[in-house]
Coordinates of C-alpha atoms in Angstrom, one line a residue:
M1 CA 15.4 -23.2 49.6
E2 CA 16.7 -19.6 48.9
D3 CA 15.0 -18.4 52.6
Y4 CA 17.2 -21.4 54.4
H5 CA 19.1 -20.1 56.6
K6 CA 21.7 -22.8 58.0
P7 CA 22.2 -23.1 61.5
D8 CA 25.5 -21.9 63.0
Q9 CA 28.3 -23.9 64.7
Q10 CA 26.8 -22.9 68.1
T11 CA 23.1 -24.0 67.6
V12 CA 24.2 -27.2 66.0
Q13 CA 26.6 -28.3 68.6
A14 CA 23.8 -27.2 71.5
L15 CA 21.1 -29.4 69.3
R16 CA 23.5 -32.3 69.8
N17 CA 24.0 -31.8 73.2
I18 CA 20.4 -32.0 73.6
A19 CA 20.1 -35.0 72.0
N20 CA 22.7 -36.9 73.8
R21 CA 21.5 -35.8 77.0
L22 CA 18.4 -37.1 75.8
R23 CA 19.9 -40.1 75.4
I24 CA 21.4 -40.0 79.0
N25 CA 17.8 -39.6 80.6
S26 CA 16.1 -42.4 78.9
I27 CA 18.8 -44.8 79.8
K28 CA 18.7 -43.5 83.4
A29 CA 14.7 -43.1 83.5
T30 CA 14.6 -46.7 81.7
T31 CA 17.1 -48.3 84.5
A32 CA 15.8 -47.0 87.3
A33 CA 12.1 -48.3 86.2
G34 CA 13.3 -51.6 85.1
S35 CA 11.3 -51.1 82.2
G36 CA 11.1 -49.2 79.0
H37 CA 12.5 -48.8 75.6
P38 CA 15.8 -47.1 75.3
T39 CA 17.3 -48.1 72.2
S40 CA 14.0 -46.6 70.4
C41 CA 14.3 -43.4 72.5
C42 CA 18.1 -43.5 71.0
S43 CA 17.1 -43.9 67.6
V44 CA 15.5 -40.7 67.5
A45 CA 17.7 -38.0 69.9
E46 CA 18.2 -35.7 67.2
I47 CA 15.1 -35.8 65.5
M48 CA 13.4 -35.1 69.1
S49 CA 16.2 -32.1 69.6
V50 CA 15.6 -30.7 66.4
L51 CA 12.3 -30.6 66.5
F52 CA 11.6 -29.0 69.7
F53 CA 14.3 -26.7 69.7
H54 CA 14.9 -25.7 66.5
T55 CA 11.7 -26.2 64.3
M56 CA 8.4 -26.3 66.6
K57 CA 7.1 -22.5 67.7
Y58 CA 5.2 -23.5 71.0
R59 CA 4.8 -21.6 74.4
Y60 CA 7.3 -24.3 76.6
D61 CA 5.3 -22.7 80.1
D62 CA 2.1 -23.7 78.3
P63 CA 1.9 -27.0 76.1
R64 CA -1.8 -26.9 75.8
N65 CA -2.1 -23.3 74.3
F66 CA -4.4 -23.5 71.4
N67 CA -1.6 -21.5 69.1
N68 CA 1.3 -23.8 69.7
D69 CA 2.5 -26.5 67.2
R70 CA 1.3 -30.1 67.8
F71 CA 3.3 -32.9 68.7
I72 CA 2.2 -36.5 68.3
L73 CA 4.4 -39.4 69.2
S74 CA 2.8 -42.3 67.2
K75 CA 5.8 -45.0 68.5
G76 CA 4.6 -44.3 72.0
H77 CA 7.2 -46.7 73.2
A78 CA 9.4 -44.2 72.8
A79 CA 7.5 -41.8 75.7
P80 CA 11.1 -41.6 77.5
A81 CA 12.3 -39.5 74.5
L82 CA 9.5 -37.4 74.8
Y83 CA 9.6 -36.4 78.6
S84 CA 13.0 -36.1 78.2
M85 CA 12.3 -33.0 76.0
W86 CA 9.9 -31.4 78.4
V87 CA 12.9 -32.1 81.2
E88 CA 15.0 -30.0 78.3
A89 CA 12.7 -27.3 78.1
G90 CA 12.0 -26.7 81.8
F91 CA 8.6 -28.1 82.2
L92 CA 9.5 -31.3 84.0
K93 CA 11.8 -31.7 86.3
E94 CA 15.1 -34.0 85.6
S95 CA 14.1 -36.0 89.2
E96 CA 10.7 -36.8 87.8
L97 CA 12.3 -39.1 85.0
L98 CA 13.5 -41.5 87.7
S99 CA 9.6 -41.8 88.6
L100 CA 9.0 -43.6 84.8
C101 CA 6.3 -46.3 85.3
H102 CA 5.7 -45.7 89.4
V103 CA 2.4 -46.4 90.3
D104 CA 1.9 -42.5 91.7
S105 CA 3.6 -41.1 88.7
T106 CA 2.2 -39.0 86.0
L107 CA 5.0 -40.3 83.4
E108 CA 3.5 -43.8 82.2
G109 CA 5.5 -46.5 79.9
H110 CA 3.7 -44.7 77.2
P111 CA 2.2 -41.3 76.8
T112 CA -1.2 -40.4 78.4
P113 CA -3.4 -37.2 78.5
K114 CA -2.4 -37.2 82.5
Q115 CA 0.6 -35.0 80.8
Q116 CA -0.5 -31.5 79.8
F117 CA 2.2 -32.0 76.9
V118 CA 0.2 -35.4 75.8
D119 CA -2.9 -34.3 73.5
L120 CA -4.0 -38.2 73.1
A121 CA -2.7 -41.5 74.0
T122 CA -0.4 -43.4 72.0
G123 CA 1.4 -46.8 72.3
S124 CA -1.2 -49.1 70.3
L125 CA 0.8 -48.5 67.0
G126 CA -0.1 -47.0 63.9
Q127 CA -2.9 -44.6 65.2
G128 CA -0.7 -41.2 65.4
L129 CA -0.5 -40.3 62.1
G130 CA -4.6 -40.2 62.1
V131 CA -5.0 -37.8 64.9
A132 CA -2.2 -35.9 63.7
C133 CA -4.6 -35.5 60.3
G134 CA -7.3 -34.3 62.2
M135 CA -5.6 -31.8 64.3
A136 CA -3.9 -30.6 60.6
Y137 CA -7.2 -30.4 59.5
T138 CA -8.7 -28.8 62.3
G139 CA -5.5 -26.1 62.0
K140 CA -6.2 -25.6 58.2
Y141 CA -9.8 -25.4 57.9
F142 CA -11.4 -25.0 60.7
D143 CA -9.1 -22.6 62.9
K144 CA -7.4 -21.2 59.8
S145 CA -4.3 -21.0 61.5
S146 CA -0.4 -20.9 61.4
Y147 CA 0.4 -23.9 63.6
R148 CA 1.5 -27.0 62.4
V149 CA 1.2 -30.6 63.4
Y150 CA 4.4 -32.7 63.8
C151 CA 4.1 -36.7 64.1
L152 CA 6.9 -38.9 64.7
V153 CA 6.0 -42.7 63.5
G154 CA 8.2 -45.9 63.8
D155 CA 9.6 -48.0 60.8
G156 CA 7.3 -50.9 62.8
E157 CA 4.5 -49.6 62.5
M158 CA 4.3 -48.7 58.9
S159 CA 3.0 -51.7 58.1
E160 CA -0.2 -51.1 59.9
G161 CA -2.9 -50.4 57.1
A162 CA -4.5 -47.1 59.4
V163 CA -1.1 -45.4 58.7
W164 CA -1.9 -45.8 55.1
E165 CA -5.3 -44.4 55.4
A166 CA -4.3 -41.5 57.4
M167 CA -1.5 -41.1 54.7
S168 CA -4.3 -41.1 51.8
F169 CA -6.8 -38.6 53.8
A170 CA -3.5 -36.3 54.2
S171 CA -3.0 -35.7 50.7
Y172 CA -6.6 -35.7 49.5
Y173 CA -7.2 -32.4 51.5
Q174 CA -3.6 -31.2 50.9
L175 CA -2.5 -31.0 54.5
D176 CA 0.4 -29.1 54.0
N177 CA 0.5 -28.4 57.5
L178 CA 1.3 -31.8 58.6
V179 CA 5.0 -33.1 59.0
A180 CA 5.2 -36.8 59.4
I181 CA 8.8 -37.8 60.5
M182 CA 9.8 -41.5 59.8
D183 CA 12.1 -43.2 62.1
V184 CA 13.8 -46.1 59.9
N185 CA 15.9 -47.6 62.5
R186 CA 15.5 -50.9 60.8
L187 CA 14.7 -53.0 64.0
G188 CA 11.5 -54.1 65.3
Q189 CA 10.2 -56.0 68.4
S190 CA 11.4 -59.4 67.2
D191 CA 12.6 -59.1 63.5
P192 CA 14.0 -56.5 61.5
A193 CA 11.1 -54.1 59.6
P194 CA 9.8 -55.2 56.3
L195 CA 11.9 -53.0 54.2
Q196 CA 14.8 -52.8 56.9
H197 CA 16.9 -49.4 55.8
H198 CA 15.8 -49.2 52.0
V199 CA 14.7 -45.7 52.6
E200 CA 13.9 -45.1 49.0
K201 CA 11.5 -47.6 49.0
Y202 CA 9.5 -45.4 52.0
Q203 CA 9.9 -42.6 49.8
K204 CA 8.6 -44.2 46.8
R205 CA 5.4 -45.2 48.8
C206 CA 5.1 -42.1 50.3
E207 CA 5.2 -40.3 47.3
A208 CA 2.7 -42.7 45.3
F209 CA 0.5 -41.5 48.2
G210 CA 0.6 -37.7 47.4
W211 CA 3.4 -36.7 50.0
H212 CA 6.4 -34.6 49.6
A213 CA 9.2 -37.0 50.5
I214 CA 12.9 -36.4 52.2
I215 CA 15.6 -38.6 53.0
V216 CA 17.8 -37.5 55.5
D217 CA 20.3 -39.0 57.9
G218 CA 18.4 -39.3 60.8
H219 CA 21.5 -38.3 62.8
S220 CA 22.5 -35.2 61.2
V221 CA 21.5 -32.2 62.9
E222 CA 22.0 -30.0 59.7
E223 CA 20.4 -32.7 57.1
L224 CA 17.0 -32.7 59.7
C225 CA 17.1 -28.9 60.2
K226 CA 17.3 -28.5 56.5
A227 CA 14.4 -30.8 55.7
L228 CA 12.3 -29.1 58.4
S229 CA 12.7 -26.2 57.1
Q230 CA 11.6 -26.4 53.8
P231 CA 8.5 -24.8 52.3
R232 CA 5.3 -27.6 51.7
H233 CA 2.6 -27.2 49.4
Q234 CA 1.6 -30.7 50.5
P235 CA 2.3 -33.0 53.6
T236 CA 5.5 -33.7 53.9
A237 CA 7.2 -36.7 55.1
I238 CA 10.8 -36.9 56.3
I239 CA 12.5 -40.1 56.2
A240 CA 15.1 -40.5 58.7
K241 CA 17.3 -43.3 58.5
T242 CA 18.7 -44.0 62.0
I243 CA 20.3 -46.6 64.2
K244 CA 18.4 -48.5 67.0
G245 CA 20.2 -48.0 69.9
K246 CA 22.4 -45.2 68.6
G247 CA 25.0 -44.3 71.2
I248 CA 24.9 -47.9 73.2
P249 CA 27.4 -49.8 71.8
A250 CA 26.4 -53.1 72.4
A251 CA 22.7 -52.6 71.2
E252 CA 23.5 -50.3 68.1
D253 CA 21.8 -51.5 64.8
K254 CA 21.5 -55.6 67.0
L255 CA 18.3 -57.5 67.5
G256 CA 17.3 -58.9 70.9
W257 CA 17.1 -55.3 72.7
H258 CA 13.7 -53.8 71.9
A259 CA 12.4 -53.2 75.2
K260 CA 15.0 -54.0 77.2
P261 CA 16.6 -51.5 79.9
L262 CA 20.1 -51.3 80.3
P263 CA 21.5 -53.3 83.8
K264 CA 22.8 -50.7 85.8
D265 CA 26.5 -51.4 85.6
M266 CA 26.7 -51.2 81.7
A267 CA 23.8 -48.0 82.0
D268 CA 26.5 -46.4 83.9
M269 CA 29.4 -46.8 81.6
V270 CA 27.1 -45.8 78.8
M271 CA 26.0 -42.5 80.4
K272 CA 29.6 -41.4 81.0
D273 CA 30.7 -42.4 77.3
L274 CA 27.6 -39.9 76.1
Q275 CA 28.4 -37.3 78.8
S276 CA 32.2 -37.0 77.5
R277 CA 30.1 -36.3 73.9
I278 CA 28.6 -33.4 74.9
M279 CA 30.4 -30.4 74.3
N280 CA 30.6 -26.9 76.1
S281 CA 28.3 -24.2 74.7
S282 CA 27.6 -21.1 75.3
K283 CA 24.5 -21.1 73.8
H284 CA 21.4 -22.2 75.0
L285 CA 18.5 -22.8 72.8
Y286 CA 14.8 -22.1 73.6
P287 CA 11.9 -22.8 71.2
S288 CA 9.9 -20.2 69.3
A289 CA 7.1 -18.7 70.2
P290 CA 4.1 -19.3 68.2
I291 CA 2.1 -17.3 65.9
E292 CA -1.2 -16.3 67.8
D293 CA -3.7 -16.3 65.0
A294 CA -5.8 -19.4 66.5
P295 CA -9.2 -18.2 67.4
P296 CA -10.6 -18.4 70.8
V297 CA -13.0 -21.5 71.1
S298 CA -16.0 -22.2 73.9
L299 CA -17.5 -25.5 73.4
R300 CA -19.7 -24.4 76.8
N301 CA -23.7 -23.6 75.6
I302 CA -23.9 -26.1 72.9
R303 CA -27.5 -27.2 73.3
M304 CA -30.6 -27.1 70.7
P305 CA -32.4 -23.4 70.0
S306 CA -35.5 -25.2 70.4
A307 CA -37.7 -28.6 71.1
P308 CA -38.1 -31.5 68.6
S309 CA -41.0 -30.1 65.9
Y310 CA -42.4 -34.2 65.7
K311 CA -46.2 -34.8 65.9
A312 CA -47.2 -37.8 68.0
G313 CA -47.9 -40.8 65.3
E314 CA -45.8 -39.6 62.8
K315 CA -43.1 -42.0 61.5
I316 CA -39.1 -41.0 61.1
A317 CA -36.4 -43.5 61.1
T318 CA -34.1 -42.8 63.7
R319 CA -31.3 -42.7 61.4
K320 CA -32.9 -40.0 59.7
A321 CA -33.8 -38.0 63.1
Y322 CA -29.9 -38.3 63.9
G323 CA -29.4 -36.2 60.6
M324 CA -31.6 -33.9 61.1
A325 CA -30.8 -33.5 64.8
L326 CA -27.1 -32.8 63.8
A327 CA -27.5 -30.7 60.9
K328 CA -30.1 -28.5 63.4
L329 CA -27.3 -28.6 66.7
G330 CA -24.5 -27.2 63.8
R331 CA -27.0 -24.5 62.8
Y332 CA -26.6 -22.7 66.1
N333 CA -22.9 -23.8 67.4
E334 CA -20.2 -23.0 64.8
R335 CA -17.9 -25.9 66.3
V336 CA -19.8 -28.6 66.0
V337 CA -18.5 -30.7 62.9
A338 CA -19.3 -34.2 61.2
L339 CA -17.3 -36.9 59.9
D340 CA -18.5 -40.0 57.7
G341 CA -17.2 -42.7 56.0
D342 CA -18.7 -42.6 52.1
T343 CA -22.0 -43.8 53.9
N344 CA -23.8 -40.1 54.7
N345 CA -26.9 -40.7 52.5
L346 CA -27.4 -44.3 54.8
T347 CA -26.7 -42.5 58.0
Y348 CA -27.9 -39.3 57.1
S349 CA -25.4 -37.0 58.0
E350 CA -25.4 -35.8 54.4
I351 CA -28.6 -33.7 56.1
F352 CA -25.7 -31.8 58.1
K353 CA -23.2 -31.9 54.8
N354 CA -26.1 -30.4 52.9
E355 CA -26.7 -27.2 55.2
H356 CA -22.6 -26.9 57.0
P357 CA -20.6 -28.2 53.9
N358 CA -17.4 -26.6 55.6
R359 CA -17.7 -28.4 58.7
F360 CA -18.4 -32.2 57.1
V361 CA -15.7 -34.1 56.5
E362 CA -15.7 -37.1 54.3
C363 CA -13.3 -39.8 55.6
Y364 CA -14.4 -42.5 53.1
I365 CA -14.4 -46.0 53.3
A366 CA -11.7 -45.6 56.3
Q367 CA -13.2 -46.2 59.4
Q368 CA -10.3 -46.7 61.5
N369 CA -8.7 -43.3 60.4
M370 CA -12.2 -41.8 60.8
V371 CA -12.4 -42.4 64.4
S372 CA -8.5 -41.2 64.6
V373 CA -9.5 -37.8 62.5
A374 CA -12.4 -37.5 64.9
M375 CA -10.1 -37.8 67.6
G376 CA -7.3 -35.2 66.4
C377 CA -10.3 -32.8 65.5
A378 CA -11.6 -33.0 69.0
A379 CA -8.2 -32.4 70.7
R380 CA -7.2 -29.4 73.0
E381 CA -11.3 -28.6 72.6
R382 CA -11.3 -27.3 69.4
N383 CA -14.4 -29.0 68.2
V384 CA -17.8 -31.1 69.0
V385 CA -17.2 -33.9 66.7
F386 CA -19.7 -36.1 65.5
A387 CA -18.6 -39.3 63.2
S388 CA -20.7 -41.7 61.8
T389 CA -21.2 -45.0 59.6
L390 CA -22.6 -48.3 60.2
A391 CA -23.0 -49.8 63.5
S392 CA -21.5 -52.7 61.9
F393 CA -18.1 -50.9 60.5
F394 CA -17.2 -49.5 63.7
T395 CA -15.9 -53.0 65.0
R396 CA -12.8 -52.4 62.7
A397 CA -11.9 -49.4 64.6
Y398 CA -12.5 -50.7 67.9
D399 CA -8.3 -50.4 68.8
Q400 CA -8.9 -46.7 68.1
L401 CA -12.0 -46.5 69.9
R402 CA -10.2 -48.4 73.1
M403 CA -7.5 -45.6 72.4
A404 CA -9.9 -42.7 72.3
A405 CA -11.2 -44.1 76.0
I406 CA -7.6 -44.2 77.3
S407 CA -6.6 -40.7 75.5
E408 CA -10.0 -38.9 77.6
S409 CA -11.1 -38.4 74.2
N410 CA -14.4 -36.3 73.6
I411 CA -15.7 -37.9 70.6
N412 CA -19.7 -38.9 69.6
L413 CA -20.3 -41.6 67.1
C414 CA -23.4 -42.7 65.5
G415 CA -23.8 -46.1 63.9
S416 CA -26.8 -47.0 61.9
H417 CA -28.6 -49.9 60.8
C418 CA -28.0 -51.6 64.0
G419 CA -29.6 -55.4 64.4
L420 CA -31.8 -57.2 62.2
S421 CA -33.8 -54.4 61.1
T422 CA -31.1 -53.5 58.3
G423 CA -33.3 -56.5 56.8
E424 CA -32.2 -57.7 53.0
E425 CA -28.6 -56.5 53.2
G426 CA -27.8 -59.6 55.6
P427 CA -25.3 -60.3 58.6
S428 CA -22.4 -58.8 57.0
L429 CA -24.2 -55.5 57.6
M430 CA -26.0 -55.8 60.9
G431 CA -24.4 -54.3 63.5
L432 CA -25.1 -57.1 66.4
E433 CA -22.3 -56.7 68.5
D434 CA -21.8 -52.7 68.8
V435 CA -23.3 -52.5 72.3
A436 CA -21.2 -54.8 74.1
M437 CA -18.4 -53.6 72.2
F438 CA -19.2 -50.1 73.6
R439 CA -20.3 -51.3 77.2
A440 CA -16.8 -52.5 77.6
L441 CA -15.4 -48.6 77.2
P442 CA -14.6 -47.1 80.9
T443 CA -15.6 -43.7 79.4
A444 CA -18.6 -44.5 76.8
T445 CA -21.9 -43.5 77.1
I446 CA -24.3 -45.7 74.9
F447 CA -27.9 -43.8 73.8
Y448 CA -30.5 -45.8 71.8
P449 CA -33.1 -43.7 71.1
S450 CA -36.4 -45.1 69.9
D451 CA -38.2 -42.7 68.1
G452 CA -37.3 -38.8 66.4
V453 CA -37.7 -37.0 69.9
S454 CA -35.4 -38.9 71.8
T455 CA -32.9 -39.2 68.7
E456 CA -32.6 -35.2 68.9
K457 CA -32.3 -35.5 72.4
A458 CA -29.5 -37.5 72.4
V459 CA -27.3 -35.8 70.0
E460 CA -28.0 -32.8 71.9
L461 CA -27.1 -34.7 75.1
A462 CA -24.2 -36.4 73.4
A463 CA -22.2 -33.0 72.5
T464 CA -21.9 -32.1 75.8
T465 CA -21.1 -35.4 77.5
K466 CA -17.6 -35.9 78.3
G467 CA -16.1 -39.3 77.1
V468 CA -16.7 -41.5 74.2
C469 CA -20.6 -41.1 73.4
Y470 CA -22.3 -44.0 71.2
I471 CA -25.7 -43.3 69.5
R472 CA -27.2 -46.7 68.1
T473 CA -30.1 -45.7 65.1
S474 CA -32.1 -48.0 63.0
R475 CA -33.0 -48.0 59.3
Q476 CA -36.8 -48.4 59.1
D477 CA -39.6 -45.5 60.0
S478 CA -40.7 -45.7 63.8
A479 CA -43.5 -43.7 65.3
I480 CA -42.9 -40.8 67.4
I481 CA -43.9 -41.9 71.0
Y482 CA -42.8 -39.0 73.3
N483 CA -43.9 -35.2 73.1
S484 CA -41.9 -32.9 72.1
N485 CA -41.3 -31.0 75.6
E486 CA -40.6 -34.7 77.0
D487 CA -37.1 -34.2 79.0
F488 CA -34.2 -36.4 78.7
H489 CA -31.2 -37.4 80.6
V490 CA -28.4 -39.5 80.6
G491 CA -28.8 -42.5 83.0
Q492 CA -32.7 -41.7 83.2
A493 CA -35.2 -44.0 81.8
K494 CA -38.6 -43.8 80.7
V495 CA -41.6 -45.7 81.7
V496 CA -43.5 -45.6 78.5
Y497 CA -46.8 -47.9 79.1
Q498 CA -48.4 -48.9 82.7
S499 CA -51.0 -49.5 84.9
K500 CA -51.5 -50.7 88.1
E501 CA -52.5 -54.3 87.5
D502 CA -49.4 -54.7 85.9
Q503 CA -47.9 -58.3 85.9
V504 CA -44.3 -58.1 83.9
T505 CA -41.9 -55.2 83.3
L506 CA -40.5 -55.4 79.9
V507 CA -37.3 -53.7 79.2
A508 CA -36.6 -52.9 75.5
A509 CA -35.2 -50.3 72.9
G510 CA -35.2 -49.2 69.4
V511 CA -36.9 -51.6 67.4
T512 CA -37.8 -53.8 69.7
L513 CA -39.4 -51.1 72.3
H514 CA -42.1 -50.5 69.1
E515 CA -42.2 -54.3 69.3
A516 CA -43.0 -54.3 73.2
L517 CA -45.7 -51.3 72.7
A518 CA -47.5 -53.9 70.2
A519 CA -47.2 -56.9 72.6
A520 CA -48.7 -55.0 75.4
E521 CA -51.6 -53.9 73.1
H522 CA -52.3 -57.3 72.4
L523 CA -51.7 -58.8 75.9
K524 CA -54.2 -56.0 77.3
K525 CA -57.3 -57.8 74.9
E526 CA -56.3 -61.0 77.0
R527 CA -56.5 -59.3 79.9
I528 CA -53.1 -59.2 80.8
S529 CA -50.8 -55.9 81.7
V530 CA -47.3 -55.3 81.2
R531 CA -45.5 -52.2 82.1
V532 CA -42.8 -51.6 78.9
I533 CA -39.8 -49.3 79.9
D534 CA -37.0 -47.5 77.5
P535 CA -34.0 -47.2 79.1
F536 CA -32.9 -44.6 76.7
T537 CA -29.2 -44.7 77.8
I538 CA -27.6 -48.6 78.3
K539 CA -24.9 -47.2 79.7
P540 CA -24.7 -45.8 82.5
L541 CA -28.3 -47.9 82.6
D542 CA -31.0 -46.6 85.3
A543 CA -31.1 -49.7 87.2
K544 CA -33.1 -47.8 89.9
T545 CA -36.2 -47.2 87.6
I546 CA -36.0 -51.0 86.0
I547 CA -35.3 -52.3 89.7
D548 CA -38.2 -50.2 91.4
H549 CA -40.7 -51.0 88.5
S550 CA -39.6 -54.8 88.3
R551 CA -40.6 -55.0 91.8
A552 CA -44.0 -53.7 91.3
T553 CA -44.5 -56.2 88.7
R554 CA -43.1 -59.4 91.4
G555 CA -39.8 -59.4 90.0
R556 CA -41.0 -60.2 87.0
I557 CA -38.7 -58.9 84.0
I558 CA -38.0 -59.4 80.7
T559 CA -35.7 -57.8 78.3
V560 CA -36.0 -57.6 74.8
E561 CA -33.0 -56.5 72.0
D562 CA -32.1 -56.4 68.2
H563 CA -28.6 -57.3 69.5
Y564 CA -26.6 -60.8 70.5
Y565 CA -27.2 -62.2 74.0
E566 CA -23.6 -61.3 74.6
G567 CA -22.9 -58.0 75.9
G568 CA -26.4 -56.1 75.2
L569 CA -28.9 -54.9 76.8
G570 CA -29.9 -57.8 78.5
E571 CA -26.3 -58.6 80.1
A572 CA -26.9 -54.8 81.6
V573 CA -30.0 -55.1 83.4
S574 CA -28.5 -58.8 84.7
S575 CA -25.6 -57.2 85.6
A576 CA -27.4 -54.5 87.4
M577 CA -29.6 -56.8 89.5
V578 CA -26.9 -59.1 90.5
N579 CA -27.0 -58.5 94.2
E580 CA -30.8 -58.3 94.0
S581 CA -33.0 -61.0 95.4
G582 CA -36.9 -61.9 94.1
F583 CA -36.4 -61.5 90.4
N584 CA -37.3 -63.3 87.7
L585 CA -35.5 -62.5 85.0
H586 CA -35.7 -63.4 81.3
R587 CA -33.8 -62.3 78.0
L588 CA -35.0 -62.3 74.1
A589 CA -31.8 -61.7 71.8
V590 CA -30.4 -62.6 68.7
S591 CA -29.1 -66.1 69.6
H592 CA -27.1 -66.7 66.1
V593 CA -25.6 -65.2 62.8
P594 CA -28.8 -64.5 61.1
R595 CA -29.6 -64.3 57.6
S596 CA -31.2 -61.9 54.8
G597 CA -34.7 -61.2 55.1
K598 CA -37.2 -58.6 55.5
P599 CA -37.2 -57.1 59.1
Q600 CA -40.4 -58.1 60.3
E601 CA -39.5 -61.7 59.2
L602 CA -36.2 -61.5 60.9
L603 CA -37.5 -60.4 64.4
K604 CA -40.0 -63.1 64.0
I605 CA -37.6 -65.8 63.2
Y606 CA -35.0 -64.7 65.6
G607 CA -37.6 -64.3 68.4
I608 CA -37.9 -60.8 69.4
D609 CA -41.0 -59.8 67.1
R610 CA -44.4 -58.4 69.4
D611 CA -45.2 -62.4 68.7
A612 CA -42.6 -63.6 71.0
I613 CA -42.6 -60.9 73.7
A614 CA -46.1 -62.0 74.6
Q615 CA -45.7 -65.6 74.3
A616 CA -42.6 -64.9 76.4
V617 CA -45.0 -63.1 79.0
R618 CA -47.9 -65.9 78.7
K619 CA -45.0 -68.2 79.6
M620 CA -43.8 -66.7 82.7
L621 CA -47.0 -65.7 84.2
S622 CA -47.6 -69.3 83.6
S623 CA -44.7 -70.8 85.1
S624 CA -45.7 -68.4 88.7
T625 CA -49.1 -70.0 88.5
N626 CA -47.7 -73.5 88.0
A627 CA -45.2 -72.2 91.0
K628 CA -47.7 -71.4 93.3

């Protein structure tokens, strides 16, 4: 600490004044809104003051400058405290705080990227530190820059396993540019946090996870300045002992005040008292300018250098085609990075890893953290990020995926081993809910490629498609059905089998597309002609192509999917046709929890193989004949 310069008394007083103004503004905003968490804001006042006006280096007039230090408010319910800091910095007007939670305001109850100073949405607790890990990893290993990442975490969210996944990740990768500040204010929503004010227990846990942990009085400006100025050789945890509701006498360290704005008369009295504590100071504090050593990055023109090189009839699993496509994309685009959850030899992201080891991030079996790290790596458009694991494992990270959508994050995810085709591994590893899960996300695009060519095109398109992109891949080999020069677009289906005499339209993807094509060949021998459509993307669905071609087959349409009935391809087609008349739609899907077995056996047992498809066609035509 030889190089530590203790702040002079004027600076200390100015920081205390900023902290009390933060309390006043947070109380004023939440009382005006009739909503919010003033007591949670009051416990972090000194922490925020020291961070924003003594420690962090950033351009206050350009919050998303890529050289700036990053700040993540993991305890998102303290949003008014964050907004107050940007009032203090001059980026927001004080009057704007009174619009908190208004339907036409950009200042929401929890932080969202509607504001330039918010990189990613928080509020669903336990996720901020994982995002901060992604930003810190990018800063240290991809940008190789000086900016630091600060994450303010609440003690209540320390019960979330995702926090400890992030702690483990940060120490493993020696993220010495990452600082977590823990607001240990003792009280949660309805009860005290499990460790209450036993800060030494937090310290031991953080140290056990490989962090340098420092205990401070979270209301002492001097202690915070000193702790945040320490040199770092590993990730640092500042364990700040604070009082919830500090500065509000009736609510200090008392249960029952969480998420409760103060009544106006009480607010006026408290704000008057806090105002009296603000001492005249001739010193006006400004944030330090950042070191400008982050490289400029452009994510435009991310594309494949050449067409796919597969030959007709060649066989390859779409999961392997994903790995090959990703490695190819990475060959010509240095900001393409890949993450995996200890499944890279199953998802075939190992091909990328072997070619581009410095741009591959192993996240181990911590899928929630992997998605958060992906969001952090993608923030401020620093990288094009692909993260892969088994399709079934993304269910564990669904809250992170939901927050990625709210955050307007651009991340690409690949789920392999989808559906029954996982076979002998059994139902615990079969992704049969994944399409439903991603369809429910407003910003999601779902690619379901059926061969090597369409998989490579899906990877290329995902790299430039905004929002959360999901690529669904299968375990076993399947034949190439597309020419290498075939053009693919998001939301554009492909008619892969047709004639003028077609009587039924089949819509299928992935494994079941190949079953539908086999059924079509078989039915042809019976002089029954069917049309086969590959949707390519399940969301957005090419409803026009499906409807137009179904009309050509007299409204007869059958969907086939390696997924549960609920929320999958069949329901997507049903939704698209809900206002259309004259259609006879039949769905084939997995009806209940399956079992282990050979993939082809399982497709047969659960009624989605070529024989089941052919029988469904015959039955539909027979019903039409009988109806006549």
